Amino acid sequence: MIPKVLTIAGSDSGGGAGIQADIKTFQELDVYGMSAITALTAQNTLGVQSVYSIPIDMILEQLASIHEDLRPDALKTGMLFSSFIIEAVSDKIKEYGWGNLVVDPVMIAKGGAMLLQEDAIKAIREKLLPLAKVTTPNIPEAEVLTEMTLDTMERRRKAAKILQSLGSESVVIKGGHGEGDTLIDLLYDGVSFIEFKSDRIHTRHTHGTGCTFAAAIASFLAKGQSVDIAVKNAKQFIQKAIENELGIGGGHGPTNHWAHRKASVSL
Ligand SMILES: Nc1ncnc2c1ncn2[C@@H]1O[C@H](COP(=O)(O)OP(=O)(O)O)[C@@H](O)[C@H]1O
Ligand SMILES: Cc1ncc(COP(=O)(O)OP(=O)(O)O)c(N)n1
């Protein structure tokens, strides 16, 4: 049977991030994609023009419909916007017993728009992280969650340990916002660290990289891969997607979800 993967996230009208990036990733990685939409954004490659939060009852109805009929083999969360949504979604994930949860703690879009209310950080720490198999903050998100400055690898290792101690089985602190030409995604599984290194691609077309990376990890987990292999394969997927840019839009354009088809190794 084809693995089923659910994304609980916001919609990006421009198609580069959020639900749209997730579903494209699921499709490319041969898993069956499902969605529960938490917020609508009017967004393009130039920025986020407006945000509309979906009423909680409607979010819960989407989750209930999926629960009644379509058990996910893995799921990911993206833009959850408010503490109310985080709490309600976390309670349902727990009640429904859904495993293989990848938490992408989306906070701010590349253009600077707030995709999470400030008072929601506590709910991410206390309600969502304890349910996660993998949490994938970028460096600024990890800084907010740990209240640390993460300008060295040593500090990032410390931060990964703190986030893991909050209940997430594994943590990946992504390196896109770091310095230098080598980019390091740091995985900590509670025992050891693995550094996934790649060359930094110099491009403005990196809209939705975090969403795509987390959706790829969830897809590989749904196929039965271990966390370290799923992260390795997701990293390879996003690297190709950034390398083969589509050149769409006048700002931060989307990544290329088809690009992995050119890869010589099979995912
Ligand atoms: N310029 C880049 N070159 C190569 N890989 C990148 C680049 N920017 C981001 N990535 C990769 O994309 C993924 C998302 O990274 P990051 O930009 O840190 O997160 P976010 O999109 O959530 O801000 C990570 O796997 C990271 O290594
Ligand atoms: C609806 C929506 N969800 C998430 C994001 C942020 O996506 P991310 O992958 O972190 O990429 P950038 O914002 O860095 O492009 C979003 N913009 N919209």
Short mmCIF file of C-alpha atoms and ligand atoms in Angstrom, two decimals:
data_model
loop_
_atom_site.label_atom_id
_atom_site.label_comp_id
_atom_site.label_asym_id
_atom_site.label_seq_id
_atom_site.Cartn_x
_atom_site.Cartn_y
_atom_site.Cartn_z
CA MET A 1 0.00 0.00 0.00
CA ILE A 2 1.18 3.50 -0.78
CA PRO A 3 2.26 5.38 2.39
CA LYS A 4 -0.04 8.26 3.35
CA VAL A 5 1.41 11.53 4.64
CA LEU A 6 -0.47 14.48 6.14
CA THR A 7 0.58 18.12 6.26
CA ILE A 8 -0.99 20.48 8.80
CA ALA A 9 0.10 23.91 7.61
CA GLY A 10 -0.75 27.19 5.94
CA SER A 11 -1.54 27.76 2.28
CA ASP A 12 0.85 29.82 0.11
CA SER A 13 -1.07 31.25 -2.86
CA GLY A 14 2.26 31.61 -4.71
CA GLY A 15 2.79 27.84 -4.55
CA GLY A 16 6.37 27.88 -3.22
CA ALA A 17 5.98 27.13 0.48
CA GLY A 18 3.39 25.80 2.92
CA ILE A 19 0.78 23.23 1.93
CA GLN A 20 1.59 23.60 -1.77
CA ALA A 21 5.31 22.83 -1.32
CA ASP A 22 4.45 19.90 0.92
CA ILE A 23 1.99 18.30 -1.48
CA LYS A 24 4.42 18.72 -4.40
CA THR A 25 7.11 17.03 -2.32
CA PHE A 26 4.81 14.16 -1.34
CA GLN A 27 3.83 13.62 -4.95
CA GLU A 28 7.45 13.58 -6.13
CA LEU A 29 8.45 11.13 -3.42
CA ASP A 30 5.66 8.67 -4.27
CA VAL A 31 3.60 9.02 -1.11
CA TYR A 32 -0.10 9.90 -0.91
CA GLY A 33 -0.48 13.50 0.28
CA MET A 34 -3.25 14.86 2.52
CA SER A 35 -3.72 18.29 4.07
CA ALA A 36 -5.35 20.15 6.94
CA ILE A 37 -5.11 23.90 6.31
CA THR A 38 -4.55 26.17 9.33
CA ALA A 39 -4.25 29.55 7.63
CA LEU A 40 -4.49 31.18 4.22
CA THR A 41 -1.78 33.53 3.09
CA ALA A 42 -1.93 35.88 0.13
CA GLN A 43 1.69 35.43 -0.83
CA ASN A 44 4.05 35.52 -3.78
CA THR A 45 7.82 35.50 -4.27
CA LEU A 46 7.95 39.18 -3.20
CA GLY A 47 6.43 38.59 0.24
CA VAL A 48 3.32 37.89 2.28
CA GLN A 49 0.56 40.38 1.57
CA SER A 50 -1.97 39.08 4.13
CA VAL A 51 -2.76 36.24 6.51
CA TYR A 52 -6.16 34.80 7.44
CA SER A 53 -6.38 32.24 10.22
CA ILE A 54 -8.85 29.39 9.66
CA PRO A 55 -11.40 28.97 12.53
CA ILE A 56 -10.33 26.25 14.98
CA ASP A 57 -13.53 24.22 14.45
CA MET A 58 -12.79 23.93 10.73
CA ILE A 59 -9.19 22.85 11.39
CA LEU A 60 -10.46 20.19 13.79
CA GLU A 61 -13.05 19.02 11.27
CA GLN A 62 -10.33 18.49 8.67
CA LEU A 63 -8.34 16.40 11.17
CA ALA A 64 -11.44 14.42 12.17
CA SER A 65 -12.26 13.65 8.53
CA ILE A 66 -8.76 12.30 8.00
CA HIS A 67 -8.85 10.33 11.25
CA GLU A 68 -12.15 8.63 10.36
CA ASP A 69 -10.90 7.24 7.10
CA LEU A 70 -7.23 7.81 6.24
CA ARG A 71 -4.66 7.07 8.94
CA PRO A 72 -1.38 8.86 8.09
CA ASP A 73 1.87 6.89 8.19
CA ALA A 74 3.66 10.17 8.93
CA LEU A 75 2.73 13.82 9.25
CA LYS A 76 4.33 17.23 9.40
CA THR A 77 3.30 20.55 10.85
CA GLY A 78 4.26 23.89 9.34
CA MET A 79 2.61 27.29 9.88
CA LEU A 80 0.30 26.92 12.89
CA PHE A 81 -0.03 30.66 13.54
CA SER A 82 -1.46 30.83 17.11
CA SER A 83 -1.19 29.11 20.47
CA PHE A 84 -4.87 28.10 20.17
CA ILE A 85 -4.19 26.25 16.92
CA ILE A 86 -1.01 24.64 18.29
CA GLU A 87 -2.81 23.42 21.39
CA ALA A 88 -5.85 22.10 19.51
CA VAL A 89 -3.73 20.37 16.84
CA SER A 90 -1.37 18.85 19.43
CA ASP A 91 -4.30 17.45 21.44
CA LYS A 92 -5.73 15.79 18.33
CA ILE A 93 -2.40 14.32 17.19
CA LYS A 94 -2.09 12.79 20.65
CA GLU A 95 -5.72 11.60 20.82
CA TYR A 96 -5.55 10.02 17.35
CA GLY A 97 -2.21 8.35 18.16
CA TRP A 98 -0.53 9.65 15.00
CA GLY A 99 3.21 8.88 14.95
CA ASN A 100 6.16 9.91 12.78
CA LEU A 101 5.49 13.59 13.40
CA VAL A 102 7.90 16.11 11.85
CA VAL A 103 7.57 19.57 13.40
CA ASP A 104 8.78 22.49 11.30
CA PRO A 105 8.38 25.37 13.78
CA VAL A 106 7.63 28.02 11.15
CA MET A 107 7.85 31.55 12.59
CA ILE A 108 8.85 34.18 10.02
CA ALA A 109 8.77 34.14 6.21
CA LYS A 110 11.92 35.10 4.27
CA GLY A 111 10.48 38.55 3.55
CA GLY A 112 10.00 39.17 7.31
CA ALA A 113 6.25 38.50 7.67
CA MET A 114 5.19 36.93 10.99
CA LEU A 115 3.65 33.49 10.44
CA LEU A 116 3.41 32.74 14.18
CA GLN A 117 2.10 34.96 16.96
CA GLU A 118 4.74 35.76 19.60
CA ASP A 119 2.83 34.20 22.50
CA ALA A 120 2.70 30.85 20.67
CA ILE A 121 6.34 29.91 21.33
CA LYS A 122 5.47 28.42 24.72
CA ALA A 123 2.83 26.17 23.13
CA ILE A 124 5.36 24.87 20.59
CA ARG A 125 7.81 24.04 23.39
CA GLU A 126 5.30 22.50 25.75
CA LYS A 127 2.61 20.92 23.56
CA LEU A 128 4.08 20.11 20.17
CA LEU A 129 7.73 19.20 20.71
CA PRO A 130 6.91 16.34 23.12
CA LEU A 131 4.98 14.64 20.29
CA ALA A 132 7.67 15.04 17.63
CA LYS A 133 9.84 12.36 16.08
CA VAL A 134 11.91 15.09 14.40
CA THR A 135 11.87 18.87 14.89
CA THR A 136 13.50 20.98 12.17
CA PRO A 137 14.11 24.60 13.25
CA ASN A 138 16.25 26.92 11.18
CA ILE A 139 18.86 28.84 13.17
CA PRO A 140 16.67 31.88 14.02
CA GLU A 141 13.82 29.55 15.10
CA ALA A 142 16.18 27.50 17.28
CA GLU A 143 17.41 30.77 18.81
CA VAL A 144 13.86 31.78 19.73
CA LEU A 145 12.98 28.35 21.11
CA THR A 146 16.13 28.11 23.26
CA GLU A 147 16.66 31.83 23.94
CA MET A 148 20.30 31.38 22.91
CA THR A 149 22.51 33.00 20.28
CA LEU A 150 23.57 30.22 17.90
CA ASP A 151 26.57 31.65 16.08
CA THR A 152 28.86 28.63 16.57
CA MET A 153 28.50 24.86 16.01
CA GLU A 154 29.21 24.30 19.69
CA ARG A 155 26.21 26.46 20.67
CA ARG A 156 24.04 24.74 18.06
CA ARG A 157 24.94 21.36 19.56
CA LYS A 158 23.94 22.66 22.99
CA ALA A 159 20.65 24.03 21.56
CA ALA A 160 19.88 20.71 19.85
CA LYS A 161 20.33 18.96 23.21
CA ILE A 162 17.98 21.43 24.91
CA LEU A 163 15.30 20.99 22.23
CA GLN A 164 15.67 17.21 22.40
CA SER A 165 15.24 17.37 26.18
CA LEU A 166 11.89 19.11 25.65
CA GLY A 167 10.60 15.86 24.19
CA SER A 168 11.36 15.76 20.47
CA GLU A 169 13.02 12.40 19.78
CA SER A 170 15.44 13.98 17.29
CA VAL A 171 16.27 17.53 16.29
CA VAL A 172 17.75 18.94 13.08
CA ILE A 173 19.04 22.50 13.32
CA LYS A 174 19.15 23.52 9.66
CA GLY A 175 22.11 25.52 8.45
CA GLY A 176 20.62 27.69 5.70
CA HIS A 177 20.89 30.86 7.82
CA GLY A 178 24.48 30.14 8.89
CA GLU A 179 27.69 31.71 7.59
CA GLY A 180 30.10 30.50 4.94
CA ASP A 181 30.09 28.41 1.79
CA THR A 182 29.60 25.09 3.56
CA LEU A 183 26.19 24.63 5.01
CA ILE A 184 25.66 22.19 7.90
CA ASP A 185 22.35 20.66 9.00
CA LEU A 186 22.97 19.26 12.48
CA LEU A 187 21.03 16.15 13.58
CA TYR A 188 20.90 15.10 17.24
CA ASP A 189 19.04 11.93 18.24
CA GLY A 190 19.58 12.03 21.98
CA VAL A 191 22.82 10.05 21.73
CA SER A 192 24.99 11.38 18.96
CA PHE A 193 25.34 14.15 16.41
CA ILE A 194 25.48 13.81 12.63
CA GLU A 195 26.50 16.76 10.46
CA PHE A 196 24.98 16.83 6.95
CA LYS A 197 27.19 19.15 4.94
CA SER A 198 26.62 20.66 1.50
CA ASP A 199 27.90 23.49 -0.64
CA ARG A 200 25.91 26.67 -0.24
CA ILE A 201 24.12 27.47 -3.50
CA HIS A 202 24.22 31.20 -4.19
CA THR A 203 20.69 31.97 -5.32
CA ARG A 204 17.70 34.06 -4.24
CA HIS A 205 15.35 31.17 -5.12
CA THR A 206 15.07 29.52 -1.72
CA HIS A 207 11.41 30.13 -0.93
CA GLY A 208 9.92 27.10 0.81
CA THR A 209 13.18 25.25 1.45
CA GLY A 210 12.25 24.50 5.06
CA CYS A 211 8.76 23.26 4.17
CA THR A 212 10.10 21.04 1.39
CA PHE A 213 12.87 19.61 3.59
CA ALA A 214 10.43 18.73 6.42
CA ALA A 215 7.88 17.27 3.97
CA ALA A 216 10.63 15.10 2.45
CA ILE A 217 11.68 13.82 5.90
CA ALA A 218 8.03 12.92 6.65
CA SER A 219 7.75 11.13 3.29
CA PHE A 220 10.86 9.04 3.93
CA LEU A 221 9.74 8.21 7.48
CA ALA A 222 6.38 7.08 6.07
CA LYS A 223 8.28 4.69 3.81
CA GLY A 224 9.89 3.13 6.87
CA GLN A 225 13.29 4.81 6.81
CA SER A 226 15.16 5.59 10.02
CA VAL A 227 15.52 9.24 11.01
CA ASP A 228 19.19 9.55 9.95
CA ILE A 229 18.54 8.04 6.50
CA ALA A 230 15.36 10.11 6.05
CA VAL A 231 17.26 13.31 6.86
CA LYS A 232 20.12 12.33 4.54
CA ASN A 233 17.70 11.70 1.66
CA ALA A 234 15.70 14.86 2.40
CA LYS A 235 18.90 16.89 2.33
CA GLN A 236 19.77 15.41 -1.07
CA PHE A 237 16.24 16.21 -2.31
CA ILE A 238 16.35 19.87 -1.22
CA GLN A 239 19.89 20.33 -2.54
CA LYS A 240 18.78 19.27 -6.03
CA ALA A 241 15.62 21.39 -5.76
CA ILE A 242 17.66 24.52 -4.97
CA GLU A 243 20.44 23.75 -7.48
CA ASN A 244 18.01 23.49 -10.41
CA GLU A 245 16.13 26.72 -9.80
CA LEU A 246 13.04 27.51 -11.85
CA GLY A 247 13.64 31.26 -11.94
CA ILE A 248 10.00 31.99 -11.19
CA GLY A 249 8.90 35.38 -9.81
CA GLY A 250 10.62 38.67 -9.11
CA GLY A 251 11.67 37.90 -5.53
CA HIS A 252 12.57 34.76 -3.57
CA GLY A 253 11.41 32.16 -6.08
CA PRO A 254 10.35 28.58 -5.31
CA THR A 255 12.58 25.53 -5.46
CA ASN A 256 12.33 22.89 -8.19
CA HIS A 257 10.50 19.83 -6.90
CA TRP A 258 11.08 17.90 -10.15
CA ALA A 259 14.86 18.21 -9.97
CA HIS A 260 15.47 14.96 -8.07
CA ARG A 261 14.34 13.04 -11.15
CA LYS A 262 17.72 13.94 -12.65
CA ALA A 263 19.55 12.39 -9.67
CA SER A 264 21.73 9.41 -10.44
CA VAL A 265 20.94 7.75 -7.11
CA SER A 266 17.43 6.52 -6.53
CA LEU A 267 15.59 7.98 -3.53
N1 LIG B 1 21.59 28.40 -0.22
C1 LIG B 1 21.44 27.11 0.09
N2 LIG B 1 22.22 26.17 -0.49
C2 LIG B 1 22.06 24.87 -0.20
N3 LIG B 1 21.17 24.39 0.69
C3 LIG B 1 20.37 25.28 1.32
C4 LIG B 1 20.46 26.68 1.05
N4 LIG B 1 19.53 27.32 1.82
C5 LIG B 1 18.91 26.36 2.53
N5 LIG B 1 19.41 25.13 2.24
C6 LIG B 1 18.94 23.85 2.79
O1 LIG B 1 17.52 23.91 2.79
C7 LIG B 1 16.99 23.39 4.00
C8 LIG B 1 16.23 24.50 4.73
O2 LIG B 1 17.18 25.35 5.32
P1 LIG B 1 16.98 26.74 6.03
O3 LIG B 1 17.11 27.81 5.01
O4 LIG B 1 17.94 26.79 7.15
O5 LIG B 1 15.50 26.68 6.58
P2 LIG B 1 14.20 27.59 6.36
O6 LIG B 1 13.82 27.46 4.92
O7 LIG B 1 13.23 26.97 7.30
O8 LIG B 1 14.60 28.99 6.73
C9 LIG B 1 18.19 22.84 4.78
O9 LIG B 1 18.36 21.47 4.48
C10 LIG B 1 19.35 23.66 4.25
O10 LIG B 1 20.56 22.96 4.39
C1 LIG B 2 2.15 29.32 4.29
C2 LIG B 2 3.61 29.38 4.57
N1 LIG B 2 4.16 28.43 5.35
C3 LIG B 2 5.48 28.48 5.62
C4 LIG B 2 6.28 29.46 5.08
C5 LIG B 2 7.75 29.50 5.39
O1 LIG B 2 8.36 28.62 4.58
P1 LIG B 2 9.90 28.20 4.66
O2 LIG B 2 10.03 26.88 4.05
O3 LIG B 2 10.40 28.38 6.04
O4 LIG B 2 10.51 29.20 3.67
P2 LIG B 2 10.68 30.72 3.58
O5 LIG B 2 9.67 31.54 4.25
O6 LIG B 2 12.02 30.84 4.21
O7 LIG B 2 10.64 30.92 2.14
C6 LIG B 2 5.68 30.40 4.25
N2 LIG B 2 6.41 31.38 3.69
N3 LIG B 2 4.35 30.35 4.02
#
